[in-house]
Every structure is written in C-alpha cells, then in structure tokens.
Amino acid sequence: MSRIVLGVAGGVAAYKAALLVRAFTESGHEVRVVPTQAALHFVGAATFEALSGHPVTTDVWSDVDEVAHVRIGQTADLVVVAPATADLLARAAAGRADDLLTATLLTAHCPVLFAPAMHTEMWRHPATQDNVATLRRRGALVLPPAVGRLTGPDSGPGRLPEPGDIAALASVVLAACPAALTADLAGRRVVVSAGGTREPLDPVRYLGNRSSGRQGWALARVAAARGAEVVLVAANVEQPAPFGVRMVPVGSAEELRTAVLAEASGGRGEDAADVVVMAAAVADFRPAAVAATKLKKDSATEPAAVPLVRNPDVLAELVTKRPPGQLVVGFAAETGDDDADVLTHARAKLARKGCDLLVVNDVSQGRVFGRADNAAVVLAADGSATELPEGSKDAVAAGIWDVVRPRLG
Ligand code: CTP
C-alpha cells in the first residue's frame, strides 16, 4: 500500500479525478485528494471526501496545528496531478505556494506525475511548453495530453488520458522508479524490440519461439514511466501497447529488422534513438521458401524436409550502422554446457555482437520463458557485470534502465 496524493486542478476533466480516486483505492492505496479552489467548481469536496475517506481542503489555513501543507507532501509516496491545467503547471513551474496543492508540490520528495488537460491552444502555447520543460527538467513526469474530443465542439491534443491509463502508469512509477523520483529518461528516445518472430512456411504455418515478449514490454513501459519517448517494435506480442508507448507490430525477422533499423535511425523524420534494446527473440533461420498455398500431406507439396536459410543479425547490423552516441543493448538467453558456464558464453557473445551491454538470462531448467518473474546479469563492454536479482519483469526492467541511464551521453 502506498500513500498517493491526488492533486486536482480546475478543469472540466476534474470529474475524471473521481474515477482515479476509485482506481487508486481499489488497488489498495491510501489516497489524499488535494483539489484547487477552482476544481471545486467542477466536483464537490463531498465527492472526494466520500471516495477517499479523508477530509478535503484547498488552503493552508485548515488543520494549521498539523501543518498540513508540509506534512501531506513530505509523507507521500507519489503525487499525481490530474487534471493539471495550464494555470496549475505555471504555478508549479514558478514554485508558487499559494494554495495547499502547490505547497504540497514544494514539499514532496517523491515522484510527481502531471496529467495535463486543457484546450489545444493553451497546451501548445510557448508559455505552457516552457513550464512543462521546466517541470520535466526538475524530474517530474509530465504526460502528453491525449488527442481527441475536448470540451465543446473542438478536438485535438488536450484531453486528460483515461483514468485507468493514469492509474496503470502510477503503479509502474511506484514499482519501478528510484525513490527519489525521477523522470530520468525524459527527453530520451528509446527503441525496444520484444516478442518472438514467426517465420512463415506456408499461409497457415510458421516457425516460432517461446518468447512471450513480457520482458521487452516491461522495458518499454518502465522507460515511458521514467519519461522517455518509447517505440516498441513488437513481434507477435499479445498485450496492447503500454500507456504512452508507440507500438509497431511486426511478424517475421525481416519485418522486425526493417522496423527496428528505421526507428533506430529516426527514419520518420525524428531524431535517432539514444538507445536501442533488442529484447526480441529473433529467429536465426527461416524456411528457404514460403509456399504460396497450404502444404498438403499425401500431395506433391508434402515436404520431405524444410530447408532453412540464415536471417540477418539485426543486433550486429545495428552496431555497425548506429549513429554516434547511440547505445545498443542485446539480450542473450543462455545455458551452461560442458564447454563453459552461462557468463563465459555471454561474454563471448557480447564481444562477437559488439554491443555496449548484454542482458543475460540463464534459461537452464526452463527458467524465464512465459514466467512472471525474471533475473538477469547485465554485462558491459567495459568488463563490468551488474546482477539483477529475481524480481518482477518491471523490477528487472528498472534495473536495466538503471545500468543504461548513466551510459547515455
Ligand atoms: N538477434 C538479432 N538478430 C538475429 C538473432 C538475434 O538481432 N537474427 C539479437 C537478439 O534480439 C538478442 C541477441 O541478438 O538481443 C542475442 O540473440 P541470440 O539468439 O542469443 O544470439 P545468436 O547470435 O543467435 O547466438 P547463438 O549462437 O547463441 O544462437
């Protein structure tokens, strides 16, 4: 159970904050709602009090004996401001303390997540964008507003993201951000590949592998929760894109290669990625020929054997083509054998592939595939090894980003 402070600023989307209180309390968190005076024009204090089970005040003149304006921020594990209006972002960026919410923001030591909602013009105004940049520079996580229908007939960027999405992101921030906060990947472009490729044999069959894509998916969502702009190249991953992540679905190794190389180099007119993580299980081989029609038994099409050809090594190609400063991270699922143990094999692979970091999973005895938990060692080209103890895939993802972060230029 964590203590979450939910700040609510004065916009029409304040009504969605009530659903957010519900989502947090149903996940077992204790919620203290701190609305602004303007927010109470939209939703009454009684609603927030009933849903949170705590009194609601907006100014620093209530409960003065408890010094609420200091205590609420100091004791929070997470502050979420949803909706964050243009005015609230401006006051937070300026360090004002003219009501209980802004005072709380100044005393919070924990992660702070702003979910802006306002009209498109207000969001795009340089004043608001400067305030957002200031807050991000200080380590706060400021979500981009969702695009869609706004109050009145307008539509565009400015909608509050859905409460369920904000709640999901909050739980990742609580689980996977360093205690002292931080959107430490803000401003970074991250490309992650995940899942397992499928190499077609005929219109209905393929050669596949057992990767569920869950570790790569966790890497993408933790990076987004830490402020990065994330693209997830997902090979046959069943889960929907994590909140705030752009997902590019692919099937075969060749499709994955095309997508990863394009995203890594910023082919869509964007900057090149700062880091590319190849968590996908890419098939080393594919059937030499793909039959146009289904292969039938007892017919001329029944294969006696399936000849295979090599697929390109995407990781090795990334290393040779990368722009200056781009970090490339590989994964290796290894087993020990009579020749060498897992880490010896992994060190050889790191040298062979030429990447900066290699995340090594020991998959002896059926470990890792399809399981909720994971453990890994991150080997670096400089010879260091960081052990990530058994934990959830989010926790392992957070550990990987902790190793990556100081190596980014
Ligand atoms: N990889 C890749 N392209 C391939 C195969 C693998 O980019 N055709 C990447 C994976 O995404 C992973 C890393 O390479 O990050 C290691 O994959 P692995 O299959 O263990 O490497 P191989 O070179 O195939 O090593 P081995 O000889 O053990 O099969």
PDB file of C-alpha atoms in Angstrom, residues 187 189 229 262-274 326:
ATOM      1  CA  GLY A 187      13.965  13.728 -23.459  1.00  0.00           C
ATOM      2  CA  ARG A 189      14.288   8.392 -27.490  1.00  0.00           C
ATOM      3  CA  GLU A 229       9.685   8.681 -25.700  1.00  0.00           C
ATOM      4  CA  ALA A 262      14.021   2.673 -39.326  1.00  0.00           C
ATOM      5  CA  GLU A 263      13.059   3.600 -35.764  1.00  0.00           C
ATOM      6  CA  ALA A 264      16.664   3.488 -34.522  1.00  0.00           C
ATOM      7  CA  SER A 265      17.855   5.881 -37.200  1.00  0.00           C
ATOM      8  CA  GLY A 266      14.865   8.190 -36.786  1.00  0.00           C
ATOM      9  CA  GLY A 267      13.660   7.398 -40.291  1.00  0.00           C
ATOM     10  CA  ARG A 268      10.254   9.004 -39.628  1.00  0.00           C
ATOM     11  CA  GLY A 269      11.855  12.424 -39.578  1.00  0.00           C
ATOM     12  CA  GLU A 270      12.586  12.174 -35.864  1.00  0.00           C
ATOM     13  CA  ASP A 271      15.969  12.230 -34.154  1.00  0.00           C
ATOM     14  CA  ALA A 272      17.884   8.962 -33.992  1.00  0.00           C
ATOM     15  CA  ALA A 273      17.249   6.882 -30.888  1.00  0.00           C
ATOM     16  CA  ASP A 274      19.506   7.368 -27.868  1.00  0.00           C
ATOM     17  CA  GLN A 326      23.686   5.583 -29.730  1.00  0.00           C
TER      18      GLN A 326
END
